[in-house]
């Protein structure tokens, strides 16, 4: 074995390029596998330590007419373990550019004694006059050095200047930079009394039935009875789904992307390794035959070749593993940014590294060993004459009867002669094409979808008021020329149980007056009821579309309001409404235009620019402010679309880079395969040349062969990319996919892409053929150059 | 008419220069059956390679039917060869991924001299002529050495060349098969095809119009202008 091993290692002196390519492929393979595994471990660790271990509350109730006595009574209810009072106040705060931003302030009894949904105080000034701690992510908008913040609460006309007391980090909140909302904590009792009704309290409950959805729902019913019997009332309630972050959808999308990318990288790397291994071993097949005829047995040969393979993979791991770890660290930081986590920087325990090492070593060996075993197990005579491969006879019979063109027959038979290599090549190019098509389709489709939505939106600005107002207080809209119509609505919280889920979800229900018309073009399923229908309900948004995909139009289902009341509705349609934040229900209620409302849908005139919409939005803000009303939210469809796209920009960049990378990798694979094929078919080229074929005819034969492989790979890649792109679009954007993926819509664009890829391939093929063609037929036949 | 003037071939290798052919001169008339005899390494195959245009001389000239092979480009030479020369290699040189019939059809398709409607029929006829009509769908690795050589001969006839060059066509065959192949060549020659064969085996001089001997790259004529019966 030692002699064979030394010979093999010496052979690399004559094949330095192949050796480098093999190490590169091994490196790519270990990079792909390790980055996928490390990313999984690191992001899970971040999630565990930042989120799961923060001891979340099982239930949150907002109770009106709350008394200290009720606290004791609630604690005595069976299955209630503990409770903590935490108020929430909303308002707005002046940012470092002088503009107002939404503010959500959590009021706790003692900042040092937080029991549930724990947060970390990062930097506390310990000022005696300090009143507010701001969530660290919001310091992007606020001047970190300023010690005073201008704040206005919803219930107050006046603006207060509050001293900043430091930074906190709450991993359960969405990052302020993404949401455009400033979160903060305060303990001021004065504040509560001044700005929140003293008898309204928000309490967090910890129970002994945390993981039992049914028991929690039952407990809620029990609590409702207890609270009602004590002359108090539940205003709203939430039972959060355990282990789900507020940005879980975005994170799931990126995780899907990362897993897909990692797996693709690993597969491409291992395929590349196999292909390069074939280029290395093919010229040695004759030598294997000679060594066998001289007495070397298959086991010795296999051991020697495997030893070389393992050595190459180990060198590849030395490069790929650290790069994979660095990639995963960057990825976990990226995910941490989305989740408002502080990434854990502790070095991973040794056992994880060992596991990753073993997998990065084993997977390429499993792939790479196949051509080795096949070659080494051939008989001496077969190896010496290289005839142990034979075309698949059944397919050949078919080719004989159906292909009259000998060029096609020759090309097809050659592809079949090396079935493993052909499959590897198709897989390699197909994978590259899949990711390329997916990456180009995802961004295109989401942007097109947003543009389309903005153009067809049935209202341009959506407003949610802090409290219900009588419609006569909204008469100022009539004086604004650019406003075409104003639809009034009541916005309430509603809970529903999604299909096949055990936890109910809380969304907004918009009760519309009859003058708000949803255009037919916005219906993905169902239609607007022809006449008034109080029991008809419409759902909007991608997440809800999925939740109701099993519900037929006309099916009845139950929703539960925040105060515990239930009502049944029949599904009348699924509509596309990106501006409905969060996604929710629409129902037409029997409310007159003179009633009181807390939601407004504003439809503007035609052909308004983004600047015009921005100006009108500010005018609306001012009008409300003049009347002492601070809006809970006001957003235009353009802002909503921009916000979604801004959220997705880093992801788009990753997808594009991944698509580009895989295409480059695919072309690299193709380069290797072409090199190998032309190299081993030198004698064939010599024969063809001797038979009278000029350069262009020989080129045509090879081009035809590779184009047919590419065509199959492109077709497979294109079809596979459709479901992947759809899944990615829906997971990433969280919006309804109105547009099909790119090449379903734009054949020309995709054909040009494919043409460019084919031209690249043809160019590579021509260059290689040209290099061979400069030799005479005799040199090619004798392989003497 | 084939005219060879001062043909010299020098191979440049790691060990230095090797003179394979040394100022070779010869004249072959159309329709003649020529044999070149010589020992292994004497330069026989080199001469055939130069005559068929699959290699280029270091110096000297080959003119076949008025065409100076030196004046043709690599592509031009390939096209000329396809239309005018049929080559039978010592080691058959069949394309391993094509069956017997497709090997012949492939050669026809490359040259495009025979109308595509007639190719299949003609190829099958050639296979019949070499006695392999029933083995048209066999791949080279499914045929014996003699059968492969016969397929190679059928392929050399594919485009009705005026000249067939055969390098040791019976060198790897048993005597019975060798005789069959020689009979086949004689038949082709009688039909008007110029035939140039090289061999290191013993020959019957009376079967050839001219017999050349080659030794250390030098060509000498053993007999000439015999009228064959």
PDB file of N, CA, C and O in Angstrom, chain B residues 72-93:
ATOM      1  N   UNK B  72      -2.787  22.919 -47.949  1.00  0.00           N
ATOM      2  CA  UNK B  72      -4.113  22.917 -47.302  1.00  0.00           C
ATOM      3  C   UNK B  72      -3.999  23.260 -45.811  1.00  0.00           C
ATOM      4  O   UNK B  72      -3.035  22.859 -45.148  1.00  0.00           O
ATOM      5  N   UNK B  73      -5.001  23.991 -45.344  1.00  0.00           N
ATOM      6  CA  UNK B  73      -5.061  24.292 -43.898  1.00  0.00           C
ATOM      7  C   UNK B  73      -5.465  23.012 -43.163  1.00  0.00           C
ATOM      8  O   UNK B  73      -5.860  22.020 -43.801  1.00  0.00           O
ATOM      9  N   UNK B  74      -5.440  23.046 -41.840  1.00  0.00           N
ATOM     10  CA  UNK B  74      -5.816  21.861 -41.049  1.00  0.00           C
ATOM     11  C   UNK B  74      -7.250  21.449 -41.367  1.00  0.00           C
ATOM     12  O   UNK B  74      -7.550  20.278 -41.572  1.00  0.00           O
ATOM     13  N   UNK B  75      -8.140  22.465 -41.449  1.00  0.00           N
ATOM     14  CA  UNK B  75      -9.551  22.193 -41.763  1.00  0.00           C
ATOM     15  C   UNK B  75      -9.708  21.710 -43.196  1.00  0.00           C
ATOM     16  O   UNK B  75     -10.467  20.777 -43.480  1.00  0.00           O
ATOM     17  N   UNK B  76      -8.968  22.362 -44.114  1.00  0.00           N
ATOM     18  CA  UNK B  76      -9.028  22.011 -45.530  1.00  0.00           C
ATOM     19  C   UNK B  76      -8.523  20.598 -45.766  1.00  0.00           C
ATOM     20  O   UNK B  76      -9.089  19.831 -46.553  1.00  0.00           O
ATOM     21  N   UNK B  77      -7.495  20.266 -45.008  1.00  0.00           N
ATOM     22  CA  UNK B  77      -6.896  18.935 -45.120  1.00  0.00           C
ATOM     23  C   UNK B  77      -7.900  17.873 -44.638  1.00  0.00           C
ATOM     24  O   UNK B  77      -8.052  16.823 -45.273  1.00  0.00           O
ATOM     25  N   UNK B  78      -8.588  18.194 -43.523  1.00  0.00           N
ATOM     26  CA  UNK B  78      -9.584  17.255 -42.977  1.00  0.00           C
ATOM     27  C   UNK B  78     -10.697  17.026 -43.990  1.00  0.00           C
ATOM     28  O   UNK B  78     -11.098  15.885 -44.248  1.00  0.00           O
ATOM     29  N   UNK B  79     -11.176  18.129 -44.598  1.00  0.00           N
ATOM     30  CA  UNK B  79     -12.269  18.002 -45.580  1.00  0.00           C
ATOM     31  C   UNK B  79     -11.823  17.190 -46.790  1.00  0.00           C
ATOM     32  O   UNK B  79     -12.550  16.321 -47.276  1.00  0.00           O
ATOM     33  N   UNK B  80     -10.638  17.491 -47.257  1.00  0.00           N
ATOM     34  CA  UNK B  80     -10.095  16.762 -48.419  1.00  0.00           C
ATOM     35  C   UNK B  80      -9.979  15.268 -48.089  1.00  0.00           C
ATOM     36  O   UNK B  80     -10.369  14.421 -48.888  1.00  0.00           O
ATOM     37  N   UNK B  81      -9.458  14.989 -46.898  1.00  0.00           N
ATOM     38  CA  UNK B  81      -9.245  13.598 -46.484  1.00  0.00           C
ATOM     39  C   UNK B  81     -10.571  12.841 -46.433  1.00  0.00           C
ATOM     40  O   UNK B  81     -10.687  11.724 -46.916  1.00  0.00           O
ATOM     41  N   UNK B  82     -11.567  13.506 -45.846  1.00  0.00           N
ATOM     42  CA  UNK B  82     -12.874  12.871 -45.716  1.00  0.00           C
ATOM     43  C   UNK B  82     -13.463  12.463 -47.053  1.00  0.00           C
ATOM     44  O   UNK B  82     -14.081  11.397 -47.183  1.00  0.00           O
ATOM     45  N   UNK B  83     -13.248  13.311 -48.067  1.00  0.00           N
ATOM     46  CA  UNK B  83     -13.860  13.054 -49.375  1.00  0.00           C
ATOM     47  C   UNK B  83     -13.043  12.092 -50.230  1.00  0.00           C
ATOM     48  O   UNK B  83     -13.579  11.391 -51.087  1.00  0.00           O
ATOM     49  N   UNK B  84     -11.718  12.103 -50.021  1.00  0.00           N
ATOM     50  CA  UNK B  84     -10.851  11.380 -50.956  1.00  0.00           C
ATOM     51  C   UNK B  84     -10.112  10.171 -50.403  1.00  0.00           C
ATOM     52  O   UNK B  84      -9.632   9.361 -51.188  1.00  0.00           O
ATOM     53  N   UNK B  85      -9.997  10.087 -49.098  1.00  0.00           N
ATOM     54  CA  UNK B  85      -9.174   9.013 -48.528  1.00  0.00           C
ATOM     55  C   UNK B  85      -9.972   8.188 -47.520  1.00  0.00           C
ATOM     56  O   UNK B  85     -10.690   8.740 -46.685  1.00  0.00           O
ATOM     57  N   UNK B  86      -9.810   6.882 -47.630  1.00  0.00           N
ATOM     58  CA  UNK B  86     -10.360   6.000 -46.597  1.00  0.00           C
ATOM     59  C   UNK B  86      -9.184   5.425 -45.826  1.00  0.00           C
ATOM     60  O   UNK B  86      -8.203   4.991 -46.423  1.00  0.00           O
ATOM     61  N   UNK B  87      -9.277   5.494 -44.490  1.00  0.00           N
ATOM     62  CA  UNK B  87      -8.135   5.030 -43.695  1.00  0.00           C
ATOM     63  C   UNK B  87      -8.547   3.808 -42.871  1.00  0.00           C
ATOM     64  O   UNK B  87      -9.602   3.803 -42.228  1.00  0.00           O
ATOM     65  N   UNK B  88      -7.678   2.785 -42.905  1.00  0.00           N
ATOM     66  CA  UNK B  88      -7.889   1.626 -42.025  1.00  0.00           C
ATOM     67  C   UNK B  88      -6.695   1.610 -41.063  1.00  0.00           C
ATOM     68  O   UNK B  88      -5.553   1.431 -41.482  1.00  0.00           O
ATOM     69  N   UNK B  89      -7.004   1.868 -39.779  1.00  0.00           N
ATOM     70  CA  UNK B  89      -5.921   1.942 -38.804  1.00  0.00           C
ATOM     71  C   UNK B  89      -5.549   0.539 -38.303  1.00  0.00           C
ATOM     72  O   UNK B  89      -6.381  -0.382 -38.316  1.00  0.00           O
ATOM     73  N   UNK B  90      -4.325   0.460 -37.806  1.00  0.00           N
ATOM     74  CA  UNK B  90      -3.858  -0.818 -37.282  1.00  0.00           C
ATOM     75  C   UNK B  90      -4.735  -1.269 -36.104  1.00  0.00           C
ATOM     76  O   UNK B  90      -5.072  -2.433 -35.983  1.00  0.00           O
ATOM     77  N   UNK B  91      -5.087  -0.306 -35.244  1.00  0.00           N
ATOM     78  CA  UNK B  91      -5.912  -0.660 -34.069  1.00  0.00           C
ATOM     79  C   UNK B  91      -7.362  -0.190 -34.257  1.00  0.00           C
ATOM     80  O   UNK B  91      -7.981   0.298 -33.324  1.00  0.00           O
ATOM     81  N   UNK B  92      -7.832  -0.302 -35.447  1.00  0.00           N
ATOM     82  CA  UNK B  92      -9.248  -0.096 -35.842  1.00  0.00           C
ATOM     83  C   UNK B  92      -9.749   1.345 -35.668  1.00  0.00           C
ATOM     84  O   UNK B  92     -10.401   1.886 -36.529  1.00  0.00           O
ATOM     85  N   UNK B  93      -9.493   1.929 -34.503  1.00  0.00           N
ATOM     86  CA  UNK B  93      -9.934   3.296 -34.176  1.00  0.00           C
ATOM     87  C   UNK B  93     -11.414   3.507 -34.481  1.00  0.00           C
ATOM     88  O   UNK B  93     -11.821   4.469 -35.123  1.00  0.00           O
TER      89      UNK B  93
END
